[in-house]
PDB file of C-alpha atoms in Angstrom:
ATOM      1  CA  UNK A  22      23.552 246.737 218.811  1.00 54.00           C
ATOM      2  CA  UNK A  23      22.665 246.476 222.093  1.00 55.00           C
ATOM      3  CA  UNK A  24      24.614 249.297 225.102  1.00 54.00           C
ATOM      4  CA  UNK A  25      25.251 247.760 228.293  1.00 52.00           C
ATOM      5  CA  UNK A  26      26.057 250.737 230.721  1.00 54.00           C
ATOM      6  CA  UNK A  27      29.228 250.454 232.105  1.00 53.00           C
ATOM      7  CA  UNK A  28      30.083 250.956 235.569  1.00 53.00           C
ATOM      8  CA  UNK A  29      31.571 253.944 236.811  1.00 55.00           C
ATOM      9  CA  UNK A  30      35.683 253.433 237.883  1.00 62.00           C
ATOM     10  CA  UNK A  31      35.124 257.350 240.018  1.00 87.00           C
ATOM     11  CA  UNK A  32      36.803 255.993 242.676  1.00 94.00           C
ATOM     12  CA  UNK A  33      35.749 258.531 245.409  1.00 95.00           C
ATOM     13  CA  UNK A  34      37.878 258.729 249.610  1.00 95.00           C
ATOM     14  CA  UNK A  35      35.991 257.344 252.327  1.00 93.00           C
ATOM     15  CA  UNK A  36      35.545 260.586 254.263  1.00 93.00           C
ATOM     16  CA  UNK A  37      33.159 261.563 251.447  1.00 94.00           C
ATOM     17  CA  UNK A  38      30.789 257.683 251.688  1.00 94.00           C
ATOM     18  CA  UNK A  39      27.091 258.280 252.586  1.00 94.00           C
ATOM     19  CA  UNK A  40      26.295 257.422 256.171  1.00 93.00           C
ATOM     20  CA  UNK A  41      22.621 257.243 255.920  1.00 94.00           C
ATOM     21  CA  UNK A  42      22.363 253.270 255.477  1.00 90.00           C
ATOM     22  CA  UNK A  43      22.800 253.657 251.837  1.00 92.00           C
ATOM     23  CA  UNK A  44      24.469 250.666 250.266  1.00 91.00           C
ATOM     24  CA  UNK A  45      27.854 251.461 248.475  1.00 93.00           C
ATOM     25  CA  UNK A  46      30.807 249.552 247.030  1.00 92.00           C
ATOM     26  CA  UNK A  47      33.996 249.490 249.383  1.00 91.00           C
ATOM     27  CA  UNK A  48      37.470 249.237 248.403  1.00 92.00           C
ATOM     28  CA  UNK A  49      39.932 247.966 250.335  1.00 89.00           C
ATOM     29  CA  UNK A  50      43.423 245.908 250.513  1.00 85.00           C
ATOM     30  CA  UNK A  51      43.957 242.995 252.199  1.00 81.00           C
ATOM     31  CA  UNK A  52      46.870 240.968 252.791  1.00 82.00           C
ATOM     32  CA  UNK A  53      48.062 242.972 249.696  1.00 84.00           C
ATOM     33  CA  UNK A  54      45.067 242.375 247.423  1.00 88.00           C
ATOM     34  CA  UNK A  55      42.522 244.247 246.152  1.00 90.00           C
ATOM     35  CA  UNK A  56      38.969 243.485 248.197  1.00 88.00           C
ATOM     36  CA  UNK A  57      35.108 245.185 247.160  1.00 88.00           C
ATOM     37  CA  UNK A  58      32.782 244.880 249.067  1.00 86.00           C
ATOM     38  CA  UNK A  59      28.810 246.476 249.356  1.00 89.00           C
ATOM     39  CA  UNK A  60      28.296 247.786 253.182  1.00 88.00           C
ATOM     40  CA  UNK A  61      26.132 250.323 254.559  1.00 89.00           C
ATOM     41  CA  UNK A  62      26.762 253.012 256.959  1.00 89.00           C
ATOM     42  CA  UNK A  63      24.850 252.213 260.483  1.00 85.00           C
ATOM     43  CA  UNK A  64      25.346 254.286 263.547  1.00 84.00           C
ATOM     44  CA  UNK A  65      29.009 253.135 264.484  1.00 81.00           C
ATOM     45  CA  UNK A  66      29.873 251.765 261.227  1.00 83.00           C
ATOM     46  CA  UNK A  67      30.340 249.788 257.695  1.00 84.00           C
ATOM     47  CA  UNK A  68      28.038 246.582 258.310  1.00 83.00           C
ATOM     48  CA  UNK A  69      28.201 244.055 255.019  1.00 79.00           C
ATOM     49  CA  UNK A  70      26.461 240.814 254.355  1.00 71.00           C
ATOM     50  CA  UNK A  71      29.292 239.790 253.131  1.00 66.00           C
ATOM     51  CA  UNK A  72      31.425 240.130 256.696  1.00 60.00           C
ATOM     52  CA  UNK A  73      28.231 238.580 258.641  1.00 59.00           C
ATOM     53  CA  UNK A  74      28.054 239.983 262.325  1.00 59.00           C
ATOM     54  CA  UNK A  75      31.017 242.051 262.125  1.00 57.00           C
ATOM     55  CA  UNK A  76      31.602 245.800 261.296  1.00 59.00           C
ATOM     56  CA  UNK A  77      33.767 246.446 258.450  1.00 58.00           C
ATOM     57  CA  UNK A  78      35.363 249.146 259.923  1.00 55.00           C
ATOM     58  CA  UNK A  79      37.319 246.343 262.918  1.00 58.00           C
ATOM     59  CA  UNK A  80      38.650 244.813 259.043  1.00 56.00           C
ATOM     60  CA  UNK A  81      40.807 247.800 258.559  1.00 67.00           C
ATOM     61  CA  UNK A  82      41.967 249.521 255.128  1.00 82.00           C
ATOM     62  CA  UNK A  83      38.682 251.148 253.537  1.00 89.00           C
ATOM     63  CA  UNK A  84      39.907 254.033 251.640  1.00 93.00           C
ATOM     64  CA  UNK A  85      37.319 254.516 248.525  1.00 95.00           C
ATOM     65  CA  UNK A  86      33.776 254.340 247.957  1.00 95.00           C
ATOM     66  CA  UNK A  87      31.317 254.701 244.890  1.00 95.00           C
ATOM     67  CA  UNK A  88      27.520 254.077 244.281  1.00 94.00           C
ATOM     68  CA  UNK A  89      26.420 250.602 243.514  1.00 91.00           C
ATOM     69  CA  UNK A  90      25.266 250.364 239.702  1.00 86.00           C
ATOM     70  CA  UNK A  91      21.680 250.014 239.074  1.00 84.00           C
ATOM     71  CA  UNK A  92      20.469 246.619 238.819  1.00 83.00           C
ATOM     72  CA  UNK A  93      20.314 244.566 235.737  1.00 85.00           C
ATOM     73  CA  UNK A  94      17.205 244.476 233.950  1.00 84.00           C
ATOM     74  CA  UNK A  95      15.320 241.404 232.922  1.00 78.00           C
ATOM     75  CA  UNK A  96      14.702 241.008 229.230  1.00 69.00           C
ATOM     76  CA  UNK A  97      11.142 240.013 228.663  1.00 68.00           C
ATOM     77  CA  UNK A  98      10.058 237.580 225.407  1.00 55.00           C
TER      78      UNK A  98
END
């Protein structure tokens, strides 16, 4: 039987996030829902791919952080 790691649910606030340009996963609501995100702390603020050319922090609401998982690794035949 094959163990698949599970990802941590350590929810951890904000004010505790890396800001060395480390990659985490960001929680925050929006319009009421539930949004994560991966951003990285850079000088002023949260920059994600996934808000291209704007800083997360002008999106309002962060309030948890935790460490991105390790990557999936590729079975090999």
């Amino acid at each position: 039987v094959e163990r698949v790691p599970v990802l941590p649910t350590a929810w951890q606030p904000i004010e505790t996030a890396p800001k060395d340009g480390t990659d985490v996963l960001l929680f925050r609501q929006q319009w009421g829902e539930p949004r994560l995100f991966v951003a990285g702390w850079f000088e002023d603020g949260w920059y994600s791919f996934d808000e291209p050319d704007t800083r997360t922090d002008d999106l309002g609401g962060i309030t948890h952080w935790m460490p991105l998982p390790a990557p999936p690794v590729s079975a090999t035949a």
